[in-house]
Short mmCIF file of C-alpha atoms (C1' of nucleotides) in Angstrom, two decimals:
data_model
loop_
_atom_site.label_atom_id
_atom_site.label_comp_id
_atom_site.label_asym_id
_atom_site.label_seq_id
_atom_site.Cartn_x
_atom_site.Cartn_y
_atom_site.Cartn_z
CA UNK A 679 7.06 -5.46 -22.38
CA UNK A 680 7.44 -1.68 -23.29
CA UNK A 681 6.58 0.33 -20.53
CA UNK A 682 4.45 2.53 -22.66
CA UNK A 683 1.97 -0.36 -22.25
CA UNK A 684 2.23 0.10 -18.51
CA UNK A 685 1.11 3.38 -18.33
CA UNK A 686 -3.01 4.02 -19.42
CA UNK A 687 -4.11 6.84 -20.93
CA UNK A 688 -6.89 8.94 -20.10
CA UNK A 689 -8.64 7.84 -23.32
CA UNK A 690 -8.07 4.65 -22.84
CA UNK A 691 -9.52 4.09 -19.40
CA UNK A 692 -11.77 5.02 -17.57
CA UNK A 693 -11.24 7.74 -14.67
CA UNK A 694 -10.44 5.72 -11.45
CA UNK A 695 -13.03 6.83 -8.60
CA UNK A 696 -11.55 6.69 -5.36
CA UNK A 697 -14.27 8.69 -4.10
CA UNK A 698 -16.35 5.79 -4.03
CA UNK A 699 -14.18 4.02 -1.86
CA UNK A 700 -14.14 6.68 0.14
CA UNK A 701 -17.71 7.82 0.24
CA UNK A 702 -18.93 4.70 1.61
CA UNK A 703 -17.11 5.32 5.05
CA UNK A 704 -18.40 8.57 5.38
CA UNK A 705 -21.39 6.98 6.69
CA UNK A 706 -22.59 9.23 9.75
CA UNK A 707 -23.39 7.05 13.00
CA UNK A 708 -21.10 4.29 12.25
CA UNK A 709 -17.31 3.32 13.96
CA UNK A 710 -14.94 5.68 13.28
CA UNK A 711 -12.25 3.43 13.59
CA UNK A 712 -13.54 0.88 11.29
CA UNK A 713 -15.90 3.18 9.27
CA UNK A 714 -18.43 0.55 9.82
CA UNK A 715 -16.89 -1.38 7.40
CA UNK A 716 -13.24 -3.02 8.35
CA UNK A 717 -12.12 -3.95 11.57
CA UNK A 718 -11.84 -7.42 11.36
CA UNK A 719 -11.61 -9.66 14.41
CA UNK A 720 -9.45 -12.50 13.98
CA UNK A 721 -9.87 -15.20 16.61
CA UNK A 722 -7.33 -17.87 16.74
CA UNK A 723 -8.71 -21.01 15.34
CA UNK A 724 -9.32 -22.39 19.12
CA UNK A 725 -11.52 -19.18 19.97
CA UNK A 726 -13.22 -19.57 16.48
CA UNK A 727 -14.38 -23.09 17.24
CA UNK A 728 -16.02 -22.16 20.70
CA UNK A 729 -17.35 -18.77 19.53
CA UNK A 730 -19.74 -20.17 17.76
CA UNK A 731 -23.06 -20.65 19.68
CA UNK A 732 -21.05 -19.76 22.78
CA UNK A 733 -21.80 -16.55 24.90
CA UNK A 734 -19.02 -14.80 24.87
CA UNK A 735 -18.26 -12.06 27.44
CA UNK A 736 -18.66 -8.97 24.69
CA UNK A 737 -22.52 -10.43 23.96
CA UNK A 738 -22.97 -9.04 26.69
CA UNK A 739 -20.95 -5.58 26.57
CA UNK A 740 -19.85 -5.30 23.15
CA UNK A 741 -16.80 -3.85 22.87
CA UNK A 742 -16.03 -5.48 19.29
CA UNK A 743 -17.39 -3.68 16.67
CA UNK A 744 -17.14 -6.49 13.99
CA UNK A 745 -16.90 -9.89 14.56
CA UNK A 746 -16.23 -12.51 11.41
CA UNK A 747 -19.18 -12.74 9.40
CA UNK A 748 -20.11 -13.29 5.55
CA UNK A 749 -20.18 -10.13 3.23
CA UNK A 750 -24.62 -9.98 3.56
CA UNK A 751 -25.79 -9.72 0.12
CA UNK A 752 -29.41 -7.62 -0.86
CA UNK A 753 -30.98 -11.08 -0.19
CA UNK A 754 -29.48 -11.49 3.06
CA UNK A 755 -29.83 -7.92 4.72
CA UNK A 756 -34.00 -7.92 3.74
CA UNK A 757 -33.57 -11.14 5.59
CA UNK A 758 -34.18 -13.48 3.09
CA UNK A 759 -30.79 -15.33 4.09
CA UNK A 760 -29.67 -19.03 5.55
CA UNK A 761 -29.09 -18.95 9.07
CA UNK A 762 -25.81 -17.25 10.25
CA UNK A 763 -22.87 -19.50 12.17
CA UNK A 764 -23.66 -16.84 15.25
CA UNK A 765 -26.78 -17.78 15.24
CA UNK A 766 -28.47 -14.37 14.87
CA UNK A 767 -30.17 -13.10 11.80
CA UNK A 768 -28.63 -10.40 10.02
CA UNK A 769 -31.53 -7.55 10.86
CA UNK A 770 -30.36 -8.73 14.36
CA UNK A 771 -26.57 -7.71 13.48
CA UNK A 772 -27.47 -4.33 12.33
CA UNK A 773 -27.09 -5.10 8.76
CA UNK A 774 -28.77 -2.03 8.01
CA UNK A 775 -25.22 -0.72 6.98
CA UNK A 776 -24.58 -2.71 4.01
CA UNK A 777 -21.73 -1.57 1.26
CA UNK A 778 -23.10 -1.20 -2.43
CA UNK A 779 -22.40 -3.72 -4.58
CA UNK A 780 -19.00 -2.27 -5.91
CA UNK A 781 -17.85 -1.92 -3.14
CA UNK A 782 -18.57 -5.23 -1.29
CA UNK A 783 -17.29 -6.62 -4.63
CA UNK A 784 -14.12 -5.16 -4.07
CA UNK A 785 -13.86 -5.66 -0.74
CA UNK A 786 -14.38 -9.49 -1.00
CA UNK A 787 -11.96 -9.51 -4.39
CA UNK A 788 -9.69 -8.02 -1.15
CA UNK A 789 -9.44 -11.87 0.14
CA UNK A 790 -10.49 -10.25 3.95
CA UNK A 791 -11.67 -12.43 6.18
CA UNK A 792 -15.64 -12.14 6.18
CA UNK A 793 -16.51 -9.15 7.97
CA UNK A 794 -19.63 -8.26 9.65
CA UNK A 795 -20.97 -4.55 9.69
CA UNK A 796 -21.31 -2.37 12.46
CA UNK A 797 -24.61 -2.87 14.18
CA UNK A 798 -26.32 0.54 14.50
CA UNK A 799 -29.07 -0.50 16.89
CA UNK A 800 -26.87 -1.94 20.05
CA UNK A 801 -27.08 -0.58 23.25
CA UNK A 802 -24.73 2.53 24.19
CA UNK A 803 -21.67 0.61 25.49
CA UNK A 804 -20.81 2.27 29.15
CA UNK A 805 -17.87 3.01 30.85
CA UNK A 806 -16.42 2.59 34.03
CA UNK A 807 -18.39 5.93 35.32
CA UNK A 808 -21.45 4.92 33.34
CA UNK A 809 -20.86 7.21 30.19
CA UNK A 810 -20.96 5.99 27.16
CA UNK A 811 -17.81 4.67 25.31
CA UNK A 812 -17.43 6.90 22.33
CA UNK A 813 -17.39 4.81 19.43
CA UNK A 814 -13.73 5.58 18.40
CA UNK A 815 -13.44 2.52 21.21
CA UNK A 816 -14.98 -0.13 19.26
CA UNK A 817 -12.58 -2.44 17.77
CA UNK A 818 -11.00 -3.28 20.47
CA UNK A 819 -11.39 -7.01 21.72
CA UNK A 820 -11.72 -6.79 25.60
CA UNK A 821 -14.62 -7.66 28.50
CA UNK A 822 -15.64 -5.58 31.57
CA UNK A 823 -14.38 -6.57 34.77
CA UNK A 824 -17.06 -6.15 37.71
CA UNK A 825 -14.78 -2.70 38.79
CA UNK A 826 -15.88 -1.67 35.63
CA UNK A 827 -12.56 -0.95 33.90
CA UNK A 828 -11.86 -3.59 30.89
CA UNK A 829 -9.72 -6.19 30.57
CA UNK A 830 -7.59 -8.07 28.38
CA UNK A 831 -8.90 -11.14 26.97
CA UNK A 832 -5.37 -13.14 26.71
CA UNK A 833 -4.03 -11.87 29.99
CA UNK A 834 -6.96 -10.43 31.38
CA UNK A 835 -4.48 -7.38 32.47
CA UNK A 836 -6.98 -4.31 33.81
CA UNK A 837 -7.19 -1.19 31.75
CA UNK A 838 -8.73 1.73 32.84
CA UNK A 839 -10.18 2.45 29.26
CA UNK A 840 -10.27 1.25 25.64
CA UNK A 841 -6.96 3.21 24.47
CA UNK A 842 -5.17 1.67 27.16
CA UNK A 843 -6.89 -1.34 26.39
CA UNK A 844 -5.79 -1.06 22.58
CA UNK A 845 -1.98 -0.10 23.45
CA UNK A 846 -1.79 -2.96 26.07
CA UNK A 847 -2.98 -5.46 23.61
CA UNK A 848 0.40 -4.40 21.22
CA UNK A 849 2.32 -6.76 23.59
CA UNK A 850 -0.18 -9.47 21.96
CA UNK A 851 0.56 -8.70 18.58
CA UNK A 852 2.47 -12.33 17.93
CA UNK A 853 -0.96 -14.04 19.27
CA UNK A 854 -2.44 -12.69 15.82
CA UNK A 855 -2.57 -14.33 12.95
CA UNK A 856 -0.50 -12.18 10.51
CA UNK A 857 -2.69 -10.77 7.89
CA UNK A 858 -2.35 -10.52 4.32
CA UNK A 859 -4.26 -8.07 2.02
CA UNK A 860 -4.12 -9.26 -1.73
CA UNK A 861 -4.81 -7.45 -5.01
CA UNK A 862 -7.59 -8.18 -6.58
CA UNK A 863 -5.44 -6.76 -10.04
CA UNK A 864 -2.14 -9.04 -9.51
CA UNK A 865 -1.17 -12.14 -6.93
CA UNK A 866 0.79 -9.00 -4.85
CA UNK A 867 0.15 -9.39 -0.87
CA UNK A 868 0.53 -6.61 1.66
CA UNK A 869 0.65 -6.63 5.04
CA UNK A 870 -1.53 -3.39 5.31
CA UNK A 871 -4.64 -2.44 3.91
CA UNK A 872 -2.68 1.42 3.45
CA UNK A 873 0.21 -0.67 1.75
CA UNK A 874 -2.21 -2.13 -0.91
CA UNK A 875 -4.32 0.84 -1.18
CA UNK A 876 -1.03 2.70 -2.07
CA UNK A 877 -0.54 -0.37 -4.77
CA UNK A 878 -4.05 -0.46 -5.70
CA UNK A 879 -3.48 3.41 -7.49
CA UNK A 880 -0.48 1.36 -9.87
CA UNK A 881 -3.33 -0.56 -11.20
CA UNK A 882 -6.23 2.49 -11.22
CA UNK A 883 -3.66 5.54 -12.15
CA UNK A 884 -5.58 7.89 -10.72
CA UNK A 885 -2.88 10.91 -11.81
CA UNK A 886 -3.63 12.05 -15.08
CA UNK A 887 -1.33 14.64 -17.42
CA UNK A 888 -3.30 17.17 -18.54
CA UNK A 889 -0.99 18.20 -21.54
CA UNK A 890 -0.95 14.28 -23.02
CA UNK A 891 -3.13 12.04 -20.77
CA UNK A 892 -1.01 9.93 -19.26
CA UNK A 893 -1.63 8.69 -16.02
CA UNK A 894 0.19 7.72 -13.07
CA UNK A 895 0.22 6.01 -10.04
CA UNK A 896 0.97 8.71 -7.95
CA UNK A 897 1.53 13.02 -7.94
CA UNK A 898 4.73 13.16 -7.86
CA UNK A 899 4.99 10.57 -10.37
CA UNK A 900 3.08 13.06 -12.82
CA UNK A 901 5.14 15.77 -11.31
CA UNK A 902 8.16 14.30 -13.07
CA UNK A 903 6.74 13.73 -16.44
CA UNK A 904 5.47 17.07 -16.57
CA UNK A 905 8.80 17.95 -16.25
CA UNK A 906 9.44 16.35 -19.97
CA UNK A 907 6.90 18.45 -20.49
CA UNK A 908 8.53 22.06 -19.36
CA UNK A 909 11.98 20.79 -20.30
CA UNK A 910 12.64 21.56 -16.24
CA UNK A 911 15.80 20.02 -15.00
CA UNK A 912 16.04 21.13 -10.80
CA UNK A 913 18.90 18.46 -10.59
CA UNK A 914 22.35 19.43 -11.63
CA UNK A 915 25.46 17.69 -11.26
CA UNK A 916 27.72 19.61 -9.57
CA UNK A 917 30.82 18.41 -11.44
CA UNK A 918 29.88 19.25 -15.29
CA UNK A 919 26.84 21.30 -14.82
CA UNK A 920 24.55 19.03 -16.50
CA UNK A 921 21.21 19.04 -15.49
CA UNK A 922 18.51 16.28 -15.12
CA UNK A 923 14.35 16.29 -14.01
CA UNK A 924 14.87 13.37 -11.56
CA UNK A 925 17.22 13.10 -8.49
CA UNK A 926 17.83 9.22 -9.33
CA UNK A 927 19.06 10.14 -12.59
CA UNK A 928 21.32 12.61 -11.60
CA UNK A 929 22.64 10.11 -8.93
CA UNK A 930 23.32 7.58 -11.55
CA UNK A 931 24.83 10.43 -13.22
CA UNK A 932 27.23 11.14 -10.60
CA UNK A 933 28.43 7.33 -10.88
CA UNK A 934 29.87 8.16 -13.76
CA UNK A 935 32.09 10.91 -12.43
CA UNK A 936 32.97 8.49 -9.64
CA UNK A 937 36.42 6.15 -10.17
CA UNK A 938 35.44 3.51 -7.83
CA UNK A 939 31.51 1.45 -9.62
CA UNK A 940 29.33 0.74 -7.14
CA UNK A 941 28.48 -2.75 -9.04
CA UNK A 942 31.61 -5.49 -9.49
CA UNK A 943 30.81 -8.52 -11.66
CA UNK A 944 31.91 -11.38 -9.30
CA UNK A 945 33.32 -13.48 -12.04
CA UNK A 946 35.89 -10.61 -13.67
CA UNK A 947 35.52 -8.06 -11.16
CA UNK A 948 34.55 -5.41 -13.62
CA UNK A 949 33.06 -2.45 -12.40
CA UNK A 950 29.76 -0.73 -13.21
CA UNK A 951 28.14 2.11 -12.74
CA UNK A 952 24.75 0.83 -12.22
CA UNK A 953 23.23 -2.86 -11.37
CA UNK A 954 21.32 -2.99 -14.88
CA UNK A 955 24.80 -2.39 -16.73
CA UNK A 956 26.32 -5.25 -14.47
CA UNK A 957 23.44 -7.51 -14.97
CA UNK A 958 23.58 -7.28 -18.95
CA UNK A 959 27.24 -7.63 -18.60
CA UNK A 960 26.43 -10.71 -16.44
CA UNK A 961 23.27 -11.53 -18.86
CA UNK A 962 26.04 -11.50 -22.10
CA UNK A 963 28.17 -14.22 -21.36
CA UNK A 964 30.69 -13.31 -19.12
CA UNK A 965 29.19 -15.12 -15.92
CA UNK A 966 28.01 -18.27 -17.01
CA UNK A 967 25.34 -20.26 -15.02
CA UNK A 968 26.50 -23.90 -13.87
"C1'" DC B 113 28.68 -4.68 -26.96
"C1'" DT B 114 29.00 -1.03 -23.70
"C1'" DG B 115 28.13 3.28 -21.29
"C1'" DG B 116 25.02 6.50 -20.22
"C1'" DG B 117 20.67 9.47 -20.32
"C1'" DG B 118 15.68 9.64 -19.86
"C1'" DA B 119 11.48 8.12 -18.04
"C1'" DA B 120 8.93 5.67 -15.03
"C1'" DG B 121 7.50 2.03 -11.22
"C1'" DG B 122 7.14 1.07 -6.56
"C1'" DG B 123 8.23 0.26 -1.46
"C1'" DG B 124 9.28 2.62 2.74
"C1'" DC B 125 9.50 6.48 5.79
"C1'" DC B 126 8.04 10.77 7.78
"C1'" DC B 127 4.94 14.39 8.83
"C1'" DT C 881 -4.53 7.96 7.14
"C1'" DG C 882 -2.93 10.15 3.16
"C1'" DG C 883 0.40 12.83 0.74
"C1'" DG C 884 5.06 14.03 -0.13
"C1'" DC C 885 9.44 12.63 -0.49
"C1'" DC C 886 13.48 9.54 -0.78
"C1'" DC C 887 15.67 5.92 -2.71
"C1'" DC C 888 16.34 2.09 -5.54
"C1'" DT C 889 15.31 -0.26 -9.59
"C1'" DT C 890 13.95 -1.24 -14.31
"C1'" DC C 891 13.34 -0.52 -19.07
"C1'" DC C 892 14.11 1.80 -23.41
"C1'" DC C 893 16.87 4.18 -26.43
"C1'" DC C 894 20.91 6.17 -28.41
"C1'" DA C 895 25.84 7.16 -29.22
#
DNA sequence: CTGGGGAAGGGGCCC
DNA sequence: TGGGCCCCTTCCCCA
């Protein structure tokens, strides 16, 4: 396929808005580690099976923010909906901060576990001195000891706060499930929601060229067509003086200067300069498959 | 067919 | 957490 059909032009599509991505977690009064929105909880399967219907220690001092819960529609937040599996209706989770439409749209087409939304009306979560825990705590998946200081659910170690609390609970990190974020574009999985934001912009191209309309995945990317633009070549090869616009150009470039090819066809040990030359020499005949 | 230049895509790392 | 940068790779085109 021709890359030019790869890239969209700013006629051609409509201008990507990241704001409203980012908008909805601007929400004042909600977790600022989850923006109200994302912090799933992921109990194993074992813990799933007896949360349901089963106090828990955090009904009772909250320290989750989210716990795994459908996506509430309209219906469900004017509380319209079918029962939940917690047993609670969804006025009683706080569902008072519900995405828009888009953006629950895409944040189900995001294959996350169901997610629940920060409740707005619990109590003020307290401390071991009887403040309140800023909400920058919330996420973290711990109960109060009677001392007052939390503790860690899967080795009920003491911490003295919810940071300590979070870093202890890296040791843990091979008791969770390993989570997968998917595109909702392509079949791509990441192991980060930061990863497939980053991979999300491929699909949305939210940098546009002001001189032609192109767009690109990222600046820098448009930084380096504008350069076909300006005719700008930074990049020069220090043993002819030629210049290029882009470093890996120039680096192929300097391959060809170079006596020893990085690339060796196994079959005839001919040298290339770069893998695409060696795979077309490959791809031509002179490597046969069995 | 081959070598090489140009342009662009995309993951990872660092700040 | 996002942006910038690095690096590698791929594809197209031309001599």
């Amino acid at each position: 396929m021709p890359r030019s059909f790869l890239v969209k032009t700013h006629s051609s599509h409509k201008i990507p808005n990241y704001g409203q991505l980012e908008t909805q977690r601007e929400t004042k009064g909600s977790c600022s580690t989850c923006g109200g929105l994302v912090v799933p909880f992921l109990p194993d399967e074992e813990a799933h099976s007896t949360l349901v219907g089963t106090p828990r220690p955090w009904d009772h001092n909250p320290v989750i923010s989210c716990l795994p819960l459908p996506l509430p529609c309209d219906e469900e937040v004017r509380g319209a909906s079918s029962p939940h599996p917690l047993g609670v209706s969804p006025v009683e989770l706080g569902a008072g901060r519900v995405p828009s439409a888009p953006l629950r749209d895409s944040l189900n087409h995001l294959n996350l576990p169901p997610l629940l939304f920060l409740p707005m009306r619990w109590p003020p979560i307290l401390g071991p001195s009887g403040d309140k825990v800023p909400d920058r705590l919330c996420g973290v998946v711990g109960t109060s000891r009677p001392s007052g200081c939390l503790e860690c659910l899967h080795c009920h170690q003491p911490c003295h706060n919810g940071a300590g609390l979070t870093r202890h609970q890296h040791v843990h990190s091979d008791l969770q499930p390993k989570r997968l974020f998917s595109c909702k574009h392509c079949a791509k999985e990441y192991g980060s929601l930061g990863a497939l934001k980053m991979h999300l912009r491929t699909h949305t191209l939210p940098c546009v060229c002001a001189l032609c309309g192109k767009a690109f995945s990222r600046p820098w990317l448009l930084q380096g067509h504008i350069r076909t633009h300006t005719g700008e070549k930074p990049y020069t090869c220090s043993h002819c003086s030629r210049a290029f616009a882009d470093r890996s150009n120039l680096r192929a470039h300097l391959q060809t200067h170079s006596d020893v090819k990085r690339y060796q066809c196994k079959r005839c040990s001919k040298t290339f300069s770069r893998m695409s030359l060696l795979a077309r020499h490959e791809e031509s005949g002179c490597c046969p498959g069995p």
